[in-house]
Amino acid sequence: MAVTTGIVVIGVGNEFRRDDGVGPAVVARLQERAERQPLPAGTALSASDGDPGRLIGLWENSALAVVVDAAHAHPGHPGRVHRLELDRHEIGYAGTSSTHGLGLGEAVELSRTLGRMPRHMIVYAVEGADGSLGTGLTAAVAAAVEPLAERIEADIAQHRDVAARGGAPGR
């Protein structure tokens, strides 16, 4: 059995497809904020194109994985953030509708099947407005980046506090 350690924040997306770049934008914002107020030791910030194998490689053996991805909703509300918590023992489909061909939900299920889920996972799906070619987030999605970075910092702090007390994060 693999040893579970550390925290990883993964921003999924493509910066050259407008709002699909929200995941990497949140990770970039967390990196900027960490220059002033460092994240706990053992915290990794990564960007990913959403390939299931690469995602699993980034989050396997972590105590906490936080994943940020763009999502589609009908009807949509650009900039609205959805939060979903999973642990490695839960059964069922992750239920996010990613902007990628093989979605985050499929990567989670593959990871669970392979026994490579993190101990605890938080998924943030940010509704986008524009997935066309180009750079820069739309105003509504850009406005969600800073509050989401703050919320992720709070998730990390809560995880560390609970783990320090010997509890199960997220429960």
Short mmCIF file of N, CA, C and O in Angstrom, two decimals, residues 14-122:
data_model
loop_
_atom_site.label_atom_id
_atom_site.label_comp_id
_atom_site.label_asym_id
_atom_site.label_seq_id
_atom_site.Cartn_x
_atom_site.Cartn_y
_atom_site.Cartn_z
N ASN A 14 -6.82 24.80 -20.43
CA ASN A 14 -6.01 25.27 -21.54
C ASN A 14 -6.10 26.80 -21.57
O ASN A 14 -7.17 27.36 -21.86
N GLU A 15 -5.00 27.46 -21.29
CA GLU A 15 -4.98 28.92 -21.23
C GLU A 15 -5.27 29.58 -22.57
O GLU A 15 -5.54 30.78 -22.62
N PHE A 16 -5.23 28.81 -23.65
CA PHE A 16 -5.47 29.35 -24.99
C PHE A 16 -6.89 29.08 -25.47
O PHE A 16 -7.18 29.18 -26.65
N ARG A 17 -7.78 28.72 -24.53
CA ARG A 17 -9.19 28.54 -24.84
C ARG A 17 -10.03 29.33 -23.83
O ARG A 17 -10.94 28.81 -23.21
N ARG A 18 -9.66 30.57 -23.69
CA ARG A 18 -10.37 31.55 -22.86
C ARG A 18 -10.73 31.01 -21.46
O ARG A 18 -9.82 30.71 -20.70
N ASP A 19 -12.01 30.82 -21.14
CA ASP A 19 -12.41 30.44 -19.79
C ASP A 19 -11.96 29.04 -19.39
O ASP A 19 -11.92 28.73 -18.19
N ASP A 20 -11.57 28.22 -20.35
CA ASP A 20 -11.03 26.90 -20.01
C ASP A 20 -9.73 27.05 -19.22
O ASP A 20 -9.30 26.12 -18.55
N GLY A 21 -9.12 28.22 -19.25
CA GLY A 21 -7.89 28.47 -18.52
C GLY A 21 -8.08 28.87 -17.07
O GLY A 21 -7.12 29.24 -16.40
N VAL A 22 -9.28 28.74 -16.53
CA VAL A 22 -9.52 29.17 -15.15
C VAL A 22 -8.72 28.33 -14.15
O VAL A 22 -8.21 28.87 -13.17
N GLY A 23 -8.57 27.04 -14.38
CA GLY A 23 -7.78 26.20 -13.46
C GLY A 23 -6.35 26.68 -13.35
O GLY A 23 -5.85 26.96 -12.24
N PRO A 24 -5.64 26.80 -14.49
CA PRO A 24 -4.27 27.33 -14.42
C PRO A 24 -4.21 28.76 -13.85
O PRO A 24 -3.25 29.12 -13.17
N ALA A 25 -5.24 29.58 -14.10
CA ALA A 25 -5.25 30.94 -13.56
C ALA A 25 -5.33 30.93 -12.03
O ALA A 25 -4.67 31.72 -11.36
N VAL A 26 -6.12 30.03 -11.48
CA VAL A 26 -6.22 29.92 -10.02
C VAL A 26 -4.88 29.45 -9.44
O VAL A 26 -4.41 29.98 -8.42
N VAL A 27 -4.25 28.48 -10.09
CA VAL A 27 -2.94 28.01 -9.62
C VAL A 27 -1.91 29.14 -9.68
O VAL A 27 -1.13 29.34 -8.75
N ALA A 28 -1.92 29.92 -10.77
CA ALA A 28 -1.00 31.05 -10.89
C ALA A 28 -1.25 32.07 -9.76
O ALA A 28 -0.30 32.62 -9.17
N ARG A 29 -2.52 32.30 -9.44
CA ARG A 29 -2.85 33.24 -8.36
C ARG A 29 -2.37 32.70 -7.03
O ARG A 29 -1.84 33.45 -6.20
N LEU A 30 -2.52 31.41 -6.78
CA LEU A 30 -2.02 30.80 -5.54
C LEU A 30 -0.50 30.92 -5.46
O LEU A 30 0.05 31.16 -4.38
N GLN A 31 0.19 30.76 -6.59
CA GLN A 31 1.65 30.92 -6.60
C GLN A 31 2.04 32.35 -6.22
O GLN A 31 2.97 32.56 -5.45
N GLU A 32 1.32 33.33 -6.77
CA GLU A 32 1.58 34.73 -6.42
C GLU A 32 1.35 34.98 -4.94
O GLU A 32 2.17 35.63 -4.27
N ARG A 33 0.26 34.49 -4.42
CA ARG A 33 -0.08 34.68 -3.01
C ARG A 33 0.93 33.98 -2.10
O ARG A 33 1.26 34.48 -1.03
N ALA A 34 1.45 32.83 -2.54
CA ALA A 34 2.42 32.06 -1.75
C ALA A 34 3.75 32.79 -1.61
O ALA A 34 4.51 32.51 -0.68
N GLU A 35 4.03 33.73 -2.50
CA GLU A 35 5.26 34.53 -2.37
C GLU A 35 5.19 35.41 -1.13
O GLU A 35 6.21 35.69 -0.50
N ARG A 36 4.00 35.86 -0.76
CA ARG A 36 3.81 36.69 0.43
C ARG A 36 3.52 35.85 1.67
O ARG A 36 3.98 36.16 2.75
N GLN A 37 2.70 34.82 1.51
CA GLN A 37 2.30 33.96 2.62
C GLN A 37 2.44 32.51 2.15
O GLN A 37 1.53 31.98 1.52
N PRO A 38 3.58 31.88 2.44
CA PRO A 38 3.83 30.52 1.93
C PRO A 38 2.75 29.52 2.35
O PRO A 38 2.18 29.61 3.45
N LEU A 39 2.49 28.60 1.46
CA LEU A 39 1.58 27.49 1.76
C LEU A 39 2.33 26.50 2.65
O LEU A 39 3.56 26.52 2.71
N PRO A 40 1.61 25.61 3.32
CA PRO A 40 2.28 24.63 4.18
C PRO A 40 3.29 23.78 3.40
O PRO A 40 3.11 23.52 2.21
N ALA A 41 4.33 23.37 4.09
CA ALA A 41 5.33 22.49 3.48
C ALA A 41 4.63 21.25 2.92
O ALA A 41 3.66 20.76 3.51
N GLY A 42 5.09 20.78 1.80
CA GLY A 42 4.48 19.60 1.19
C GLY A 42 3.31 19.91 0.29
O GLY A 42 2.61 19.00 -0.15
N THR A 43 3.07 21.21 0.01
CA THR A 43 1.98 21.60 -0.88
C THR A 43 2.55 21.87 -2.27
O THR A 43 3.47 22.67 -2.41
N ALA A 44 2.02 21.19 -3.27
CA ALA A 44 2.46 21.37 -4.65
C ALA A 44 1.34 22.03 -5.45
O ALA A 44 0.17 21.70 -5.29
N LEU A 45 1.72 22.96 -6.31
CA LEU A 45 0.80 23.63 -7.21
C LEU A 45 1.15 23.21 -8.63
O LEU A 45 2.30 23.36 -9.04
N SER A 46 0.18 22.67 -9.37
CA SER A 46 0.44 22.16 -10.71
C SER A 46 -0.67 22.55 -11.67
O SER A 46 -1.81 22.69 -11.27
N ALA A 47 -0.32 22.67 -12.94
CA ALA A 47 -1.30 22.85 -14.00
C ALA A 47 -1.30 21.58 -14.83
O ALA A 47 -0.27 20.91 -14.96
N SER A 48 -2.45 21.25 -15.40
CA SER A 48 -2.58 20.04 -16.20
C SER A 48 -3.53 20.29 -17.36
O SER A 48 -4.48 21.07 -17.24
N ASP A 49 -3.29 19.58 -18.44
CA ASP A 49 -4.18 19.67 -19.59
C ASP A 49 -5.42 18.80 -19.42
O ASP A 49 -6.30 18.79 -20.25
N GLY A 50 -5.50 18.04 -18.34
CA GLY A 50 -6.67 17.22 -18.06
C GLY A 50 -6.55 15.78 -18.50
O GLY A 50 -7.48 15.00 -18.31
N ASP A 51 -5.41 15.39 -19.08
CA ASP A 51 -5.22 13.99 -19.45
C ASP A 51 -5.36 13.13 -18.19
O ASP A 51 -4.69 13.40 -17.18
N PRO A 52 -6.23 12.11 -18.22
CA PRO A 52 -6.46 11.31 -17.01
C PRO A 52 -5.20 10.71 -16.41
O PRO A 52 -5.02 10.72 -15.20
N GLY A 53 -4.30 10.20 -17.25
CA GLY A 53 -3.06 9.62 -16.72
C GLY A 53 -2.21 10.64 -16.00
O GLY A 53 -1.64 10.36 -14.94
N ARG A 54 -2.11 11.84 -16.57
CA ARG A 54 -1.33 12.89 -15.92
C ARG A 54 -2.00 13.36 -14.62
O ARG A 54 -1.32 13.62 -13.63
N LEU A 55 -3.33 13.47 -14.64
CA LEU A 55 -4.02 13.86 -13.41
C LEU A 55 -3.78 12.83 -12.30
O LEU A 55 -3.45 13.20 -11.17
N ILE A 56 -3.95 11.57 -12.63
CA ILE A 56 -3.74 10.53 -11.63
C ILE A 56 -2.32 10.58 -11.10
O ILE A 56 -2.08 10.46 -9.89
N GLY A 57 -1.35 10.80 -11.98
CA GLY A 57 0.04 10.90 -11.54
C GLY A 57 0.27 12.07 -10.61
O GLY A 57 1.10 11.99 -9.70
N LEU A 58 -0.44 13.15 -10.80
CA LEU A 58 -0.29 14.31 -9.93
C LEU A 58 -0.93 14.11 -8.56
O LEU A 58 -0.42 14.58 -7.55
N TRP A 59 -2.09 13.44 -8.52
CA TRP A 59 -2.79 13.35 -7.23
C TRP A 59 -2.58 12.06 -6.47
O TRP A 59 -2.88 12.00 -5.29
N GLU A 60 -2.05 11.02 -7.10
CA GLU A 60 -1.91 9.76 -6.37
C GLU A 60 -1.00 9.93 -5.17
O GLU A 60 -0.07 10.73 -5.18
N ASN A 61 -1.30 9.22 -4.12
CA ASN A 61 -0.55 9.23 -2.86
C ASN A 61 -0.63 10.55 -2.10
O ASN A 61 0.13 10.75 -1.15
N SER A 62 -1.50 11.45 -2.49
CA SER A 62 -1.62 12.70 -1.74
C SER A 62 -2.69 12.55 -0.66
O SER A 62 -3.64 11.78 -0.80
N ALA A 63 -2.51 13.28 0.40
CA ALA A 63 -3.51 13.31 1.47
C ALA A 63 -4.71 14.15 1.05
O ALA A 63 -5.84 13.84 1.39
N LEU A 64 -4.42 15.22 0.30
CA LEU A 64 -5.48 16.11 -0.18
C LEU A 64 -5.14 16.55 -1.59
O LEU A 64 -4.03 17.01 -1.84
N ALA A 65 -6.08 16.40 -2.49
CA ALA A 65 -5.96 16.94 -3.84
C ALA A 65 -7.11 17.91 -4.04
O ALA A 65 -8.27 17.58 -3.79
N VAL A 66 -6.77 19.12 -4.47
CA VAL A 66 -7.77 20.12 -4.82
C VAL A 66 -7.64 20.33 -6.32
O VAL A 66 -6.56 20.64 -6.81
N VAL A 67 -8.74 20.13 -7.04
CA VAL A 67 -8.73 20.23 -8.49
C VAL A 67 -9.68 21.35 -8.91
O VAL A 67 -10.82 21.41 -8.46
N VAL A 68 -9.18 22.24 -9.78
CA VAL A 68 -9.98 23.35 -10.30
C VAL A 68 -10.09 23.17 -11.80
O VAL A 68 -9.08 23.01 -12.49
N ASP A 69 -11.32 23.17 -12.30
CA ASP A 69 -11.55 22.95 -13.73
C ASP A 69 -12.72 23.82 -14.18
O ASP A 69 -13.60 24.17 -13.39
N ALA A 70 -12.72 24.14 -15.46
CA ALA A 70 -13.86 24.84 -16.05
C ALA A 70 -14.97 23.83 -16.29
O ALA A 70 -14.71 22.64 -16.49
N ALA A 71 -16.19 24.30 -16.27
CA ALA A 71 -17.33 23.41 -16.47
C ALA A 71 -18.39 24.12 -17.31
O ALA A 71 -18.44 25.34 -17.38
N HIS A 72 -19.23 23.30 -17.92
CA HIS A 72 -20.38 23.81 -18.66
C HIS A 72 -21.64 23.47 -17.87
O HIS A 72 -21.74 22.39 -17.28
N ALA A 73 -22.57 24.39 -17.86
CA ALA A 73 -23.87 24.13 -17.25
C ALA A 73 -24.93 24.74 -18.17
O ALA A 73 -24.68 25.73 -18.85
N HIS A 74 -26.07 24.11 -18.20
CA HIS A 74 -27.17 24.61 -19.05
C HIS A 74 -28.41 24.73 -18.21
O HIS A 74 -28.91 23.72 -17.74
N PRO A 75 -28.94 25.88 -17.96
CA PRO A 75 -28.38 27.16 -18.38
C PRO A 75 -27.17 27.50 -17.51
O PRO A 75 -27.10 27.13 -16.34
N GLY A 76 -26.23 28.21 -18.07
CA GLY A 76 -25.01 28.55 -17.36
C GLY A 76 -25.08 29.85 -16.62
O GLY A 76 -25.93 30.71 -16.88
N HIS A 77 -24.21 29.99 -15.66
CA HIS A 77 -24.04 31.22 -14.90
C HIS A 77 -22.53 31.43 -14.78
O HIS A 77 -21.91 30.96 -13.82
N PRO A 78 -21.92 32.07 -15.79
CA PRO A 78 -20.46 32.21 -15.81
C PRO A 78 -19.90 32.77 -14.50
O PRO A 78 -20.43 33.73 -13.95
N GLY A 79 -18.86 32.09 -14.03
CA GLY A 79 -18.21 32.49 -12.79
C GLY A 79 -18.74 31.77 -11.56
O GLY A 79 -18.10 31.82 -10.51
N ARG A 80 -19.89 31.10 -11.68
CA ARG A 80 -20.41 30.36 -10.53
C ARG A 80 -19.50 29.17 -10.26
O ARG A 80 -19.06 28.48 -11.17
N VAL A 81 -19.22 28.93 -8.98
CA VAL A 81 -18.31 27.87 -8.56
C VAL A 81 -19.10 26.77 -7.87
O VAL A 81 -19.90 27.04 -6.97
N HIS A 82 -18.84 25.54 -8.29
CA HIS A 82 -19.45 24.36 -7.66
C HIS A 82 -18.34 23.63 -6.91
O HIS A 82 -17.22 23.50 -7.40
N ARG A 83 -18.66 23.12 -5.72
CA ARG A 83 -17.67 22.42 -4.88
C ARG A 83 -18.17 21.02 -4.61
O ARG A 83 -19.32 20.82 -4.21
N LEU A 84 -17.30 20.06 -4.81
CA LEU A 84 -17.62 18.65 -4.58
C LEU A 84 -16.48 18.02 -3.80
O LEU A 84 -15.31 18.20 -4.15
N GLU A 85 -16.81 17.29 -2.73
CA GLU A 85 -15.79 16.60 -1.95
C GLU A 85 -15.94 15.10 -2.13
O GLU A 85 -17.04 14.57 -2.13
N LEU A 86 -14.80 14.43 -2.29
CA LEU A 86 -14.76 12.98 -2.45
C LEU A 86 -13.68 12.42 -1.55
O LEU A 86 -12.69 13.09 -1.28
N ASP A 87 -13.85 11.19 -1.11
CA ASP A 87 -12.72 10.51 -0.50
C ASP A 87 -12.51 9.19 -1.22
O ASP A 87 -13.34 8.76 -2.00
N ARG A 88 -11.38 8.58 -0.99
CA ARG A 88 -11.00 7.41 -1.78
C ARG A 88 -11.94 6.23 -1.61
O ARG A 88 -11.93 5.32 -2.41
N HIS A 89 -12.76 6.25 -0.59
CA HIS A 89 -13.64 5.11 -0.34
C HIS A 89 -15.06 5.31 -0.85
O HIS A 89 -15.86 4.39 -0.81
N GLU A 90 -15.37 6.51 -1.32
CA GLU A 90 -16.71 6.76 -1.83
C GLU A 90 -16.91 6.06 -3.16
O GLU A 90 -15.97 5.90 -3.94
N ILE A 91 -18.14 5.66 -3.41
CA ILE A 91 -18.48 5.01 -4.67
C ILE A 91 -19.39 5.94 -5.43
O ILE A 91 -20.24 6.60 -4.86
N GLY A 92 -19.21 5.99 -6.72
CA GLY A 92 -20.09 6.80 -7.54
C GLY A 92 -19.32 7.69 -8.46
O GLY A 92 -18.11 7.81 -8.40
N TYR A 93 -20.03 8.34 -9.32
CA TYR A 93 -19.47 9.18 -10.35
C TYR A 93 -19.26 10.59 -9.82
O TYR A 93 -20.08 11.12 -9.11
N ALA A 94 -18.12 11.20 -10.17
CA ALA A 94 -17.79 12.53 -9.65
C ALA A 94 -18.77 13.59 -10.10
O ALA A 94 -18.95 14.59 -9.44
N GLY A 95 -19.38 13.43 -11.27
CA GLY A 95 -20.48 14.28 -11.68
C GLY A 95 -20.14 15.65 -12.21
O GLY A 95 -21.04 16.44 -12.42
N THR A 96 -18.89 16.00 -12.43
CA THR A 96 -18.60 17.29 -13.02
C THR A 96 -18.64 17.17 -14.52
O THR A 96 -18.33 16.14 -15.08
N SER A 97 -19.04 18.22 -15.18
CA SER A 97 -19.06 18.25 -16.63
C SER A 97 -17.91 19.12 -17.09
O SER A 97 -18.01 20.33 -17.15
N SER A 98 -16.77 18.49 -17.35
CA SER A 98 -15.57 19.19 -17.73
C SER A 98 -15.68 19.72 -19.15
O SER A 98 -16.49 19.25 -19.95
N THR A 99 -14.79 20.66 -19.50
CA THR A 99 -14.73 21.16 -20.86
C THR A 99 -13.82 20.28 -21.72
O THR A 99 -13.63 20.57 -22.88
N HIS A 100 -13.26 19.23 -21.16
CA HIS A 100 -12.34 18.35 -21.87
C HIS A 100 -13.09 17.12 -22.38
O HIS A 100 -14.09 16.73 -21.82
N GLY A 101 -12.56 16.46 -23.43
CA GLY A 101 -13.22 15.31 -24.02
C GLY A 101 -13.46 14.20 -23.02
O GLY A 101 -14.57 13.71 -22.88
N LEU A 102 -12.43 13.74 -22.35
CA LEU A 102 -12.57 12.75 -21.30
C LEU A 102 -12.54 13.54 -20.01
O LEU A 102 -11.52 14.13 -19.65
N GLY A 103 -13.66 13.62 -19.33
CA GLY A 103 -13.81 14.54 -18.22
C GLY A 103 -13.13 14.12 -16.94
O GLY A 103 -12.64 13.00 -16.79
N LEU A 104 -13.13 15.05 -16.03
CA LEU A 104 -12.56 14.83 -14.72
C LEU A 104 -13.24 13.67 -14.00
O LEU A 104 -12.59 12.89 -13.32
N GLY A 105 -14.54 13.54 -14.19
CA GLY A 105 -15.27 12.43 -13.56
C GLY A 105 -14.72 11.09 -13.99
O GLY A 105 -14.57 10.18 -13.16
N GLU A 106 -14.41 10.94 -15.26
CA GLU A 106 -13.84 9.69 -15.75
C GLU A 106 -12.45 9.45 -15.16
O GLU A 106 -12.09 8.32 -14.84
N ALA A 107 -11.65 10.51 -15.02
CA ALA A 107 -10.32 10.38 -14.42
C ALA A 107 -10.43 9.94 -12.96
O ALA A 107 -9.67 9.09 -12.49
N VAL A 108 -11.42 10.49 -12.25
CA VAL A 108 -11.63 10.09 -10.85
C VAL A 108 -12.02 8.62 -10.78
O VAL A 108 -11.50 7.86 -9.97
N GLU A 109 -12.94 8.20 -11.63
CA GLU A 109 -13.36 6.80 -11.59
C GLU A 109 -12.24 5.85 -11.98
O GLU A 109 -12.08 4.79 -11.37
N LEU A 110 -11.43 6.22 -12.97
CA LEU A 110 -10.28 5.40 -13.33
C LEU A 110 -9.30 5.32 -12.17
O LEU A 110 -8.80 4.25 -11.83
N SER A 111 -9.05 6.44 -11.54
CA SER A 111 -8.15 6.48 -10.39
C SER A 111 -8.66 5.61 -9.26
O SER A 111 -7.90 4.86 -8.63
N ARG A 112 -9.96 5.67 -9.01
CA ARG A 112 -10.56 4.86 -7.94
C ARG A 112 -10.42 3.37 -8.28
O ARG A 112 -10.04 2.56 -7.44
N THR A 113 -10.69 3.02 -9.53
CA THR A 113 -10.59 1.63 -9.97
C THR A 113 -9.16 1.11 -9.81
O THR A 113 -8.95 -0.05 -9.42
N LEU A 114 -8.18 1.96 -10.10
CA LEU A 114 -6.77 1.57 -10.02
C LEU A 114 -6.21 1.67 -8.60
O LEU A 114 -5.05 1.32 -8.37
N GLY A 115 -7.02 2.14 -7.66
CA GLY A 115 -6.56 2.30 -6.29
C GLY A 115 -5.55 3.44 -6.13
O GLY A 115 -4.67 3.37 -5.29
N ARG A 116 -5.71 4.49 -6.93
CA ARG A 116 -4.75 5.59 -6.93
C ARG A 116 -5.40 6.93 -6.59
O ARG A 116 -4.88 7.99 -6.95
N MET A 117 -6.51 6.88 -5.87
CA MET A 117 -7.17 8.12 -5.43
C MET A 117 -6.40 8.73 -4.27
O MET A 117 -5.81 8.02 -3.46
N PRO A 118 -6.43 10.06 -4.17
CA PRO A 118 -5.90 10.68 -2.95
C PRO A 118 -6.82 10.32 -1.79
O PRO A 118 -7.95 9.87 -1.99
N ARG A 119 -6.34 10.53 -0.57
CA ARG A 119 -7.18 10.24 0.59
C ARG A 119 -8.44 11.09 0.55
O ARG A 119 -9.53 10.62 0.87
N HIS A 120 -8.31 12.35 0.15
CA HIS A 120 -9.45 13.26 0.10
C HIS A 120 -9.27 14.17 -1.11
O HIS A 120 -8.16 14.59 -1.41
N MET A 121 -10.37 14.47 -1.79
CA MET A 121 -10.33 15.32 -2.97
C MET A 121 -11.44 16.36 -2.89
O MET A 121 -12.56 16.05 -2.51
N ILE A 122 -11.08 17.57 -3.27
CA ILE A 122 -12.06 18.64 -3.41
C ILE A 122 -11.98 19.10 -4.86
O ILE A 122 -10.90 19.42 -5.35
#
